[in-house]
Structure formats: structure tokens, C-alpha cells
Amino acid sequence: MLFDPRPKARREDLFDREHELNMLHKVSSKPLILITGIRRIGKTSLLKVFLNEVNATTLIIDLRSLKPNYGYKELYDLLSQALTEKVGKLAKLLTSVKGVRVAGLEIELRWRGRNAASLATILDALNRGGHTIIAFDEAQKLRGPRAREVLEAIAHAYDYDENVTIILTGSEVGLLLEFVGIDNPESPLYGRYAVTLNLERFTKEQSLQFLTEGFREAGMEVRKEWLEEVVNAFDGIPGWLTLYGSLSIFKGAPALLSEAKELAIKTAVNELRNLVKARGRRYAHALKAIAEGAKTWTQVREAMEEMEGTTISSSVLHNILKNLEKLSIIRNYEFLDPIYKEAAKKLPTLPTK
């Protein structure tokens, strides 16, 4: 169903991604694949449909809950959950691996001590079972104190495990590329080649077709003028278009655009608040300045200084703007998602003490 808000799992429910799916199938045996794109563009849906179709043992590890200062326990718990979902296929391969315990229908990983599990050793064992695809969803979350171990394991699999394919997806594209470090001489993956697939937003024509087909599938008739307003408001981002469609189905009639936008903005505000909580109030001020019309470095600085009542150093502002671009929120003083622009306007401003 096109308007199902959950990530899609079947090709027939995935709108207009045939080219991307076919490309993934063509490169499915490559050692390293990156799937990038802004939030709500459909990366997880594309990934799940592909993994359901490909002729391989597949694992998907959802990293969204991983904290910035994660430890081995948190990482190995997520890996254990993914392995447990395929315990029937993997039990024999992993039984004799150091630090791995197969207990009935569960696979447990020892994360500390002399007999702790090793990610590289686990990948070696999976390699012996034939083609295996391991997908790390929102892989930029792997940045942090254990990042090097993960990268070294991926580099080891790249060089020695010809049956293992690693897929890394990321909404914070700059942070994902920085984490992988293919161009960084200090990264274990330096010089390796990664197939990169970047998902683009729908065009206006694709967005109209998506909404039209979704409402037809739901047995509802909607005037084209209404749909054009929705398309203009959500700028081809599948997640927001789906939100409008699912809200309409819930109400039993086409939802008011204002109602759908309010719900979308509320969601985006919560996400930006989490960002500000993690990185500091000045991120809120920078976002608010850009949302309210600042188009240059100088204009952003002046707006922020007025909000805070204090001087902001060039290096601090440079780092904030650079990080907001790495987070795929802005580019060249423009928001990549119009909903986030409206959400940023609602962020509070607080003087710096």
C-alpha cells in the first residue's frame, strides 16, 4: 500500500524506484555499497525491498537507537538481534566462533573479557555460508569510540571475505562519508571503492502520480488542484507525501493541507530539538537565522549575535554551518527540506550566558 507509513518491504508497494532497485541487484556482490539521501527520502524502504528480493542471506541492523558514546555492549546487542532473526540459517556457522553463543532460538555475543566476540571473526564465519549481505541502517551512528573497530572489520571483510557485502545507509550524508573515510589516509577503508547510490526526491510529476495512485488504491477521489498544493508544500519528499496520504485515509477524506503540515512540522521540531540538545543552543540560533532569511555567512552571524546578545567567533560559526551541512539539513544557506525550515522558525532562542 503506497500510503502505509511504515517502510515498504515489497516492490509493488515501492513507488518509482525501479532504477535504484535494479542497480542494487546489479552490484549486489560488490564488497561495499553506500545508500544516501536526506531524511524521509525512502532509503529504508528501498533497502528492505532489495533485501527481500536478493538471493543471499541478509541481515539488517537498525542503528537509530545507538548513542554517540556507545560501547561494545550496545553495538553487539543490536548485532545479536539481527543475527537472531536468521538463527535458523546461521546457527551452524556461528556455533564454534569465539564469543558467540547459540542458545535455542537466540544468538548471544560476548562483548567483554578475553573471550569477547570479534566483528571481523563473525564476518569471516558468515563468509563461509555463501553470499551474505549485512546492512547497517543509518550507519553514521557508528561514529564514536568504537568506530575504528567497525571500520577495520569492514576493511577486513572487503579484502578477505569475498562472499560478504556490506551496505551502509545514511541520512546525514556528510557524517556517513566522513565515517567511512575512503578519501582519508587515516581510515581503514582508505582507497577502497564503494558503490554509491544517492536517492533523489520525487519530481512534481512523480509526486502527483504517487498521490493519485495512492488515493486510487485507497478508493478515494481527490481533486488535482488539492494534490498540486500538497506537492508544492512537501517538495517531493516521499515521507511527507505518505504522511498526507495516510492522514487522509485515517480521516476517511482528503486531509486539510494545513493539518498535514502542522503534523509534519511538529515531528520536525522534535527532531531539531534533539539535535539542539545534543549539540548546543547555538545550532538552534543558526537554524532559526537561516529559516528567517539569512543568506550569507555575515547575515547568519549578525542574526545570531542579535539573538544572543554576544559576539560569535568565526571558528565557532564555521563549525556550526559545516556540521549542519554534514547533517544534510542545509546546503548553501538553504534548507533541504521545507518542513525543517518551518520547524526551525519555531525553535526558541536563548541568550548565551
Tab-separated table of C-alpha atoms in Angstrom:
chain	number	residue	atom	x	y	z
A	1	MET	CA	0.000	0.000	0.000
A	2	LEU	CA	1.572	3.281	-1.100
A	3	PHE	CA	0.264	5.300	1.855
A	4	ASP	CA	1.408	2.829	4.520
A	5	PRO	CA	3.661	4.980	6.758
A	6	ARG	CA	5.901	2.030	7.630
A	7	PRO	CA	8.944	1.227	5.459
A	8	LYS	CA	7.921	-0.807	2.432
A	9	ALA	CA	9.007	-4.423	2.020
A	10	ARG	CA	7.557	-5.377	-1.397
A	11	ARG	CA	8.383	-3.989	-4.826
A	12	GLU	CA	4.704	-3.386	-5.645
A	13	ASP	CA	4.426	-1.057	-2.637
A	14	LEU	CA	7.527	0.932	-3.558
A	15	PHE	CA	6.758	3.795	-5.907
A	16	ASP	CA	9.050	4.679	-8.818
A	17	ARG	CA	12.325	3.209	-7.547
A	18	GLU	CA	12.755	0.583	-10.254
A	19	HIS	CA	16.032	2.056	-11.479
A	20	GLU	CA	17.533	2.115	-7.979
A	21	LEU	CA	16.353	-1.411	-7.202
A	22	ASN	CA	17.756	-2.763	-10.441
A	23	MET	CA	21.056	-1.031	-9.784
A	24	LEU	CA	21.289	-2.629	-6.343
A	25	HIS	CA	20.708	-6.050	-7.861
A	26	LYS	CA	23.457	-5.421	-10.423
A	27	VAL	CA	26.010	-4.503	-7.755
A	28	SER	CA	24.773	-6.855	-5.032
A	29	SER	CA	28.026	-8.837	-4.990
A	30	LYS	CA	30.266	-5.779	-4.538
A	31	PRO	CA	32.018	-5.579	-1.158
A	32	LEU	CA	30.793	-2.124	-0.100
A	33	ILE	CA	27.639	-0.189	-1.050
A	34	LEU	CA	26.504	3.205	0.269
A	35	ILE	CA	22.870	4.345	0.061
A	36	THR	CA	22.498	8.039	0.838
A	37	GLY	CA	19.732	10.633	0.827
A	38	ILE	CA	18.016	13.125	3.108
A	39	ARG	CA	15.545	12.085	5.789
A	40	ARG	CA	12.274	10.517	4.627
A	41	ILE	CA	13.510	10.030	1.090
A	42	GLY	CA	12.878	6.263	1.210
A	43	LYS	CA	16.272	4.662	1.906
A	44	THR	CA	14.992	2.087	4.385
A	45	SER	CA	12.109	1.090	2.106
A	46	LEU	CA	14.463	0.646	-0.847
A	47	LEU	CA	16.846	-1.359	1.316
A	48	LYS	CA	14.150	-3.660	2.727
A	49	VAL	CA	12.619	-4.383	-0.676
A	50	PHE	CA	16.048	-5.181	-2.109
A	51	LEU	CA	16.986	-7.464	0.786
A	52	ASN	CA	13.688	-9.332	0.402
A	53	GLU	CA	14.388	-9.949	-3.296
A	54	VAL	CA	18.097	-10.724	-3.444
A	55	ASN	CA	19.361	-14.305	-3.474
A	56	ALA	CA	21.537	-14.124	-0.354
A	57	THR	CA	21.441	-14.391	3.412
A	58	THR	CA	20.547	-10.884	4.576
A	59	LEU	CA	20.872	-9.035	7.870
A	60	ILE	CA	19.694	-5.506	8.654
A	61	ILE	CA	20.952	-3.654	11.721
A	62	ASP	CA	18.923	-0.593	12.723
A	63	LEU	CA	21.366	1.831	14.354
A	64	ARG	CA	18.982	4.701	15.081
A	65	SER	CA	18.976	3.961	18.800
A	66	LEU	CA	22.767	3.948	19.082
A	67	LYS	CA	24.009	6.762	21.331
A	68	PRO	CA	27.064	8.898	20.388
A	69	ASN	CA	29.136	7.369	23.199
A	70	TYR	CA	28.012	3.803	22.572
A	71	GLY	CA	30.072	0.873	23.835
A	72	TYR	CA	30.612	-2.708	22.747
A	73	LYS	CA	27.538	-3.875	24.649
A	74	GLU	CA	25.142	-1.564	22.794
A	75	LEU	CA	26.672	-2.373	19.417
A	76	TYR	CA	26.798	-6.122	19.989
A	77	ASP	CA	23.231	-6.174	21.335
A	78	LEU	CA	21.998	-4.751	18.023
A	79	LEU	CA	24.146	-7.184	16.063
A	80	SER	CA	22.875	-10.053	18.207
A	81	GLN	CA	19.263	-9.089	17.465
A	82	ALA	CA	19.944	-9.110	13.731
A	83	LEU	CA	21.719	-12.468	13.872
A	84	THR	CA	18.936	-13.964	15.990
A	85	GLU	CA	16.369	-13.133	13.299
A	86	LYS	CA	18.260	-15.526	10.990
A	87	VAL	CA	19.259	-18.049	13.652
A	88	GLY	CA	17.983	-20.976	11.580
A	89	LYS	CA	20.421	-20.206	8.771
A	90	LEU	CA	23.321	-19.054	10.884
A	91	ALA	CA	23.405	-21.319	13.929
A	92	LYS	CA	25.815	-23.897	12.454
A	93	LEU	CA	28.125	-21.229	11.056
A	94	LEU	CA	28.431	-19.370	14.350
A	95	THR	CA	28.375	-22.183	16.930
A	96	SER	CA	32.151	-22.553	17.064
A	97	VAL	CA	33.001	-18.850	16.764
A	98	LYS	CA	34.761	-17.354	19.767
A	99	GLY	CA	32.485	-15.161	21.843
A	100	VAL	CA	29.293	-16.374	20.154
A	101	ARG	CA	26.713	-18.480	21.971
A	102	VAL	CA	23.765	-20.071	20.178
A	103	ALA	CA	21.094	-20.714	22.804
A	104	GLY	CA	17.989	-22.228	21.259
A	105	LEU	CA	16.460	-19.546	19.045
A	106	GLU	CA	18.811	-16.791	20.190
A	107	ILE	CA	22.343	-15.815	19.265
A	108	GLU	CA	24.266	-14.067	22.030
A	109	LEU	CA	27.548	-12.177	21.645
A	110	ARG	CA	30.035	-11.837	24.467
A	111	TRP	CA	31.129	-8.210	24.470
A	112	ARG	CA	33.888	-8.108	27.082
A	113	GLY	CA	36.682	-10.239	28.528
A	114	ARG	CA	39.292	-12.453	26.947
A	115	ASN	CA	36.667	-14.466	25.077
A	116	ALA	CA	34.781	-11.474	23.665
A	117	ALA	CA	33.357	-11.736	20.170
A	118	SER	CA	35.109	-10.061	17.259
A	119	LEU	CA	33.145	-8.450	14.455
A	120	ALA	CA	35.801	-9.452	11.921
A	121	THR	CA	35.650	-13.097	13.050
A	122	ILE	CA	31.850	-13.080	12.773
A	123	LEU	CA	32.109	-11.751	9.227
A	124	ASP	CA	34.626	-14.494	8.394
A	125	ALA	CA	32.163	-17.117	9.647
A	126	LEU	CA	29.293	-15.631	7.637
A	127	ASN	CA	31.518	-15.644	4.571
A	128	ARG	CA	31.741	-19.444	4.777
A	129	GLY	CA	27.969	-19.717	4.419
A	130	GLY	CA	27.772	-18.234	0.928
A	131	HIS	CA	26.723	-14.774	-0.195
A	132	THR	CA	25.731	-12.697	2.836
A	133	ILE	CA	24.594	-9.058	2.800
A	134	ILE	CA	24.837	-7.093	6.037
A	135	ALA	CA	23.111	-3.705	6.015
A	136	PHE	CA	23.778	-1.065	8.662
A	137	ASP	CA	20.850	1.381	8.513
A	138	GLU	CA	21.802	4.970	9.489
A	139	ALA	CA	25.451	3.931	9.645
A	140	GLN	CA	26.730	7.396	10.576
A	141	LYS	CA	25.599	6.435	14.081
A	142	LEU	CA	28.655	4.152	14.203
A	143	ARG	CA	30.863	7.203	14.586
A	144	GLY	CA	32.245	7.322	18.081
A	145	PRO	CA	34.547	5.411	20.427
A	146	ARG	CA	34.157	2.040	18.645
A	147	ALA	CA	34.186	3.362	15.087
A	148	ARG	CA	37.687	2.165	14.253
A	149	GLU	CA	36.935	-1.435	15.209
A	150	VAL	CA	33.883	-1.411	12.939
A	151	LEU	CA	35.827	0.130	10.050
A	152	GLU	CA	38.688	-2.328	10.481
A	153	ALA	CA	36.228	-5.232	10.392
A	154	ILE	CA	34.612	-3.869	7.227
A	155	ALA	CA	38.048	-3.371	5.652
A	156	HIS	CA	38.977	-6.948	6.585
A	157	ALA	CA	35.785	-8.281	5.004
A	158	TYR	CA	36.416	-6.144	1.920
A	159	ASP	CA	39.845	-7.737	1.458
A	160	TYR	CA	39.277	-11.338	2.584
A	161	ASP	CA	35.571	-12.229	2.639
A	162	GLU	CA	34.520	-12.439	-0.993
A	163	ASN	CA	31.014	-13.634	-0.101
A	164	VAL	CA	30.249	-10.709	2.229
A	165	THR	CA	28.654	-7.453	1.072
A	166	ILE	CA	28.342	-4.525	3.460
A	167	ILE	CA	25.643	-1.886	2.854
A	168	LEU	CA	25.749	1.389	4.764
A	169	THR	CA	22.815	3.801	4.595
A	170	GLY	CA	22.831	7.351	5.907
A	171	SER	CA	20.539	10.376	6.151
A	172	GLU	CA	23.336	12.553	7.500
A	173	VAL	CA	25.325	12.162	4.323
A	174	GLY	CA	28.371	14.217	5.241
A	175	LEU	CA	28.795	12.370	8.528
A	176	LEU	CA	28.427	8.993	6.803
A	177	LEU	CA	31.093	9.806	4.204
A	178	GLU	CA	33.353	11.184	6.936
A	179	PHE	CA	32.878	7.979	8.938
A	180	VAL	CA	33.691	5.713	6.001
A	181	GLY	CA	36.737	7.793	5.127
A	182	ILE	CA	37.513	6.408	1.692
A	183	ASP	CA	39.494	9.595	0.969
A	184	ASN	CA	41.046	9.798	4.438
A	185	PRO	CA	44.545	8.241	4.700
A	186	GLU	CA	43.905	7.531	8.387
A	187	SER	CA	40.764	5.464	7.744
A	188	PRO	CA	40.985	1.654	7.488
A	189	LEU	CA	38.839	1.964	4.341
A	190	TYR	CA	41.138	4.480	2.663
A	191	GLY	CA	41.470	3.821	-1.060
A	192	ARG	CA	38.664	1.235	-1.201
A	193	TYR	CA	35.919	1.655	-3.788
A	194	ALA	CA	32.313	1.912	-2.657
A	195	VAL	CA	29.306	1.803	-4.960
A	196	THR	CA	27.272	4.880	-4.014
A	197	LEU	CA	23.564	5.282	-4.674
A	198	ASN	CA	22.029	8.637	-3.763
A	199	LEU	CA	18.225	8.767	-3.608
A	200	GLU	CA	16.662	11.919	-5.003
A	201	ARG	CA	13.297	13.439	-4.135
A	202	PHE	CA	10.355	12.915	-6.486
A	203	THR	CA	9.799	15.418	-9.275
A	204	LYS	CA	6.492	17.318	-9.281
A	205	GLU	CA	5.150	14.899	-11.888
A	206	GLN	CA	6.227	11.869	-9.852
A	207	SER	CA	4.753	13.370	-6.685
A	208	LEU	CA	1.385	13.954	-8.380
A	209	GLN	CA	1.412	10.420	-9.759
A	210	PHE	CA	2.311	8.997	-6.339
A	211	LEU	CA	-0.582	10.793	-4.653
A	212	THR	CA	-3.021	9.987	-7.460
A	213	GLU	CA	-2.176	6.276	-7.398
A	214	GLY	CA	-2.219	6.184	-3.604
A	215	PHE	CA	-5.699	7.689	-3.400
A	216	ARG	CA	-6.937	5.452	-6.211
A	217	GLU	CA	-5.576	2.450	-4.317
A	218	ALA	CA	-7.483	3.636	-1.239
A	219	GLY	CA	-10.699	4.108	-3.263
A	220	MET	CA	-10.776	7.875	-2.763
A	221	GLU	CA	-11.213	10.656	-5.306
A	222	VAL	CA	-9.195	13.847	-4.885
A	223	ARG	CA	-9.193	16.981	-7.000
A	224	LYS	CA	-5.958	17.641	-8.863
A	225	GLU	CA	-5.773	21.218	-7.539
A	226	TRP	CA	-5.608	19.891	-3.974
A	227	LEU	CA	-2.859	17.457	-4.882
A	228	GLU	CA	-0.820	20.209	-6.526
A	229	GLU	CA	-0.933	22.200	-3.286
A	230	VAL	CA	0.312	19.183	-1.362
A	231	VAL	CA	3.110	18.591	-3.874
A	232	ASN	CA	4.251	22.210	-3.635
A	233	ALA	CA	4.220	22.089	0.177
A	234	PHE	CA	6.226	18.883	0.585
A	235	ASP	CA	8.683	19.336	-2.298
A	236	GLY	CA	8.805	15.733	-3.495
A	237	ILE	CA	9.836	14.123	-0.201
A	238	PRO	CA	8.128	10.704	-0.121
A	239	GLY	CA	7.830	10.539	3.661
A	240	TRP	CA	5.803	13.742	3.903
A	241	LEU	CA	3.643	12.845	0.896
A	242	THR	CA	2.937	9.499	2.545
A	243	LEU	CA	2.051	11.251	5.800
A	244	TYR	CA	-0.561	13.326	3.950
A	245	GLY	CA	-2.000	10.224	2.298
A	246	SER	CA	-2.109	8.145	5.476
A	247	LEU	CA	-3.724	11.008	7.401
A	248	SER	CA	-6.381	11.271	4.684
A	249	ILE	CA	-7.103	7.549	4.866
A	250	PHE	CA	-7.388	7.770	8.651
A	251	LYS	CA	-9.891	10.633	8.351
A	252	GLY	CA	-11.779	8.968	5.514
A	253	ALA	CA	-11.463	12.060	3.311
A	254	PRO	CA	-8.663	14.208	1.883
A	255	ALA	CA	-6.966	15.900	4.806
A	256	LEU	CA	-6.558	19.646	5.000
A	257	LEU	CA	-3.066	20.595	3.870
A	258	SER	CA	-2.687	22.817	6.932
A	259	GLU	CA	-3.431	19.869	9.206
A	260	ALA	CA	-0.873	17.632	7.495
A	261	LYS	CA	1.759	20.383	7.527
A	262	GLU	CA	1.177	21.040	11.204
A	263	LEU	CA	1.740	17.355	11.973
A	264	ALA	CA	4.866	17.232	9.807
A	265	ILE	CA	6.304	20.402	11.337
A	266	LYS	CA	5.641	19.124	14.848
A	267	THR	CA	7.600	15.968	14.001
A	268	ALA	CA	10.469	18.004	12.546
A	269	VAL	CA	10.541	20.355	15.564
A	270	ASN	CA	11.024	17.377	17.883
A	271	GLU	CA	13.908	16.127	15.756
A	272	LEU	CA	15.571	19.543	15.683
A	273	ARG	CA	15.166	19.867	19.445
A	274	ASN	CA	17.016	16.583	19.864
A	275	LEU	CA	19.761	17.945	17.636
A	276	VAL	CA	19.998	21.135	19.690
A	277	LYS	CA	20.027	19.144	22.931
A	278	ALA	CA	22.947	17.088	21.650
A	279	ARG	CA	24.955	19.913	20.051
A	280	GLY	CA	24.035	23.112	21.849
A	281	ARG	CA	21.628	26.055	21.652
A	282	ARG	CA	23.701	27.876	19.020
A	283	TYR	CA	22.571	25.291	16.477
A	284	ALA	CA	19.006	26.435	17.137
A	285	HIS	CA	20.030	30.040	16.595
A	286	ALA	CA	21.836	29.269	13.329
A	287	LEU	CA	18.891	27.265	12.022
A	288	LYS	CA	16.435	29.963	13.017
A	289	ALA	CA	18.547	32.664	11.361
A	290	ILE	CA	18.678	30.771	8.060
A	291	ALA	CA	14.974	29.882	8.244
A	292	GLU	CA	14.124	33.553	8.693
A	293	GLY	CA	16.065	34.639	5.634
A	294	ALA	CA	19.805	34.885	6.351
A	295	LYS	CA	21.519	34.011	3.061
A	296	THR	CA	25.194	34.688	3.787
A	297	TRP	CA	27.756	33.924	6.471
A	298	THR	CA	27.675	37.547	7.624
A	299	GLN	CA	23.887	37.653	7.799
A	300	VAL	CA	23.768	34.463	9.857
A	301	ARG	CA	26.391	35.796	12.230
A	302	GLU	CA	24.609	39.127	12.696
A	303	ALA	CA	21.251	37.428	13.318
A	304	MET	CA	22.761	35.044	15.862
A	305	GLU	CA	24.594	37.806	17.688
A	306	GLU	CA	21.357	39.765	17.956
A	307	MET	CA	19.580	36.699	19.378
A	308	GLU	CA	22.334	36.018	21.889
A	309	GLY	CA	23.483	39.500	22.769
A	310	THR	CA	27.098	38.481	22.415
A	311	THR	CA	29.871	38.099	19.838
A	312	ILE	CA	30.284	34.809	17.972
A	313	SER	CA	33.754	33.796	16.829
A	314	SER	CA	34.354	32.962	13.185
A	315	SER	CA	35.600	29.453	14.014
A	316	VAL	CA	32.502	28.602	16.074
A	317	LEU	CA	30.116	29.725	13.346
A	318	HIS	CA	32.172	27.961	10.671
A	319	ASN	CA	31.919	24.669	12.569
A	320	ILE	CA	28.169	25.037	13.136
A	321	LEU	CA	27.419	25.702	9.473
A	322	LYS	CA	29.758	22.952	8.330
A	323	ASN	CA	28.112	20.444	10.674
A	324	LEU	CA	24.594	21.436	9.591
A	325	GLU	CA	25.616	20.652	6.026
A	326	LYS	CA	27.119	17.310	7.084
A	327	LEU	CA	23.825	16.554	8.833
A	328	SER	CA	22.032	17.134	5.490
A	329	ILE	CA	19.824	19.857	6.921
A	330	ILE	CA	21.106	22.827	4.910
A	331	ARG	CA	23.214	23.481	1.828
A	332	ASN	CA	24.382	26.924	0.734
A	333	TYR	CA	22.136	28.588	3.334
A	334	GLU	CA	19.050	26.778	2.079
A	335	PHE	CA	17.086	24.040	3.846
A	336	LEU	CA	16.999	20.720	2.002
A	337	ASP	CA	13.505	20.091	3.367
A	338	PRO	CA	10.917	22.921	3.504
A	339	ILE	CA	9.270	21.348	6.542
A	340	TYR	CA	12.506	21.667	8.507
A	341	LYS	CA	12.660	25.324	7.507
A	342	GLU	CA	9.236	25.919	9.065
A	343	ALA	CA	10.202	23.841	12.099
A	344	ALA	CA	13.388	25.865	12.629
A	345	LYS	CA	11.349	29.040	12.912
A	346	LYS	CA	9.648	27.564	15.976
A	347	LEU	CA	12.875	26.853	17.856
A	348	PRO	CA	13.330	29.027	20.954
A	349	THR	CA	16.201	31.492	21.227
A	350	LEU	CA	18.072	31.905	24.475
A	351	PRO	CA	20.798	34.426	25.301
A	352	THR	CA	24.201	32.823	25.868
A	353	LYS	CA	25.231	33.333	29.485
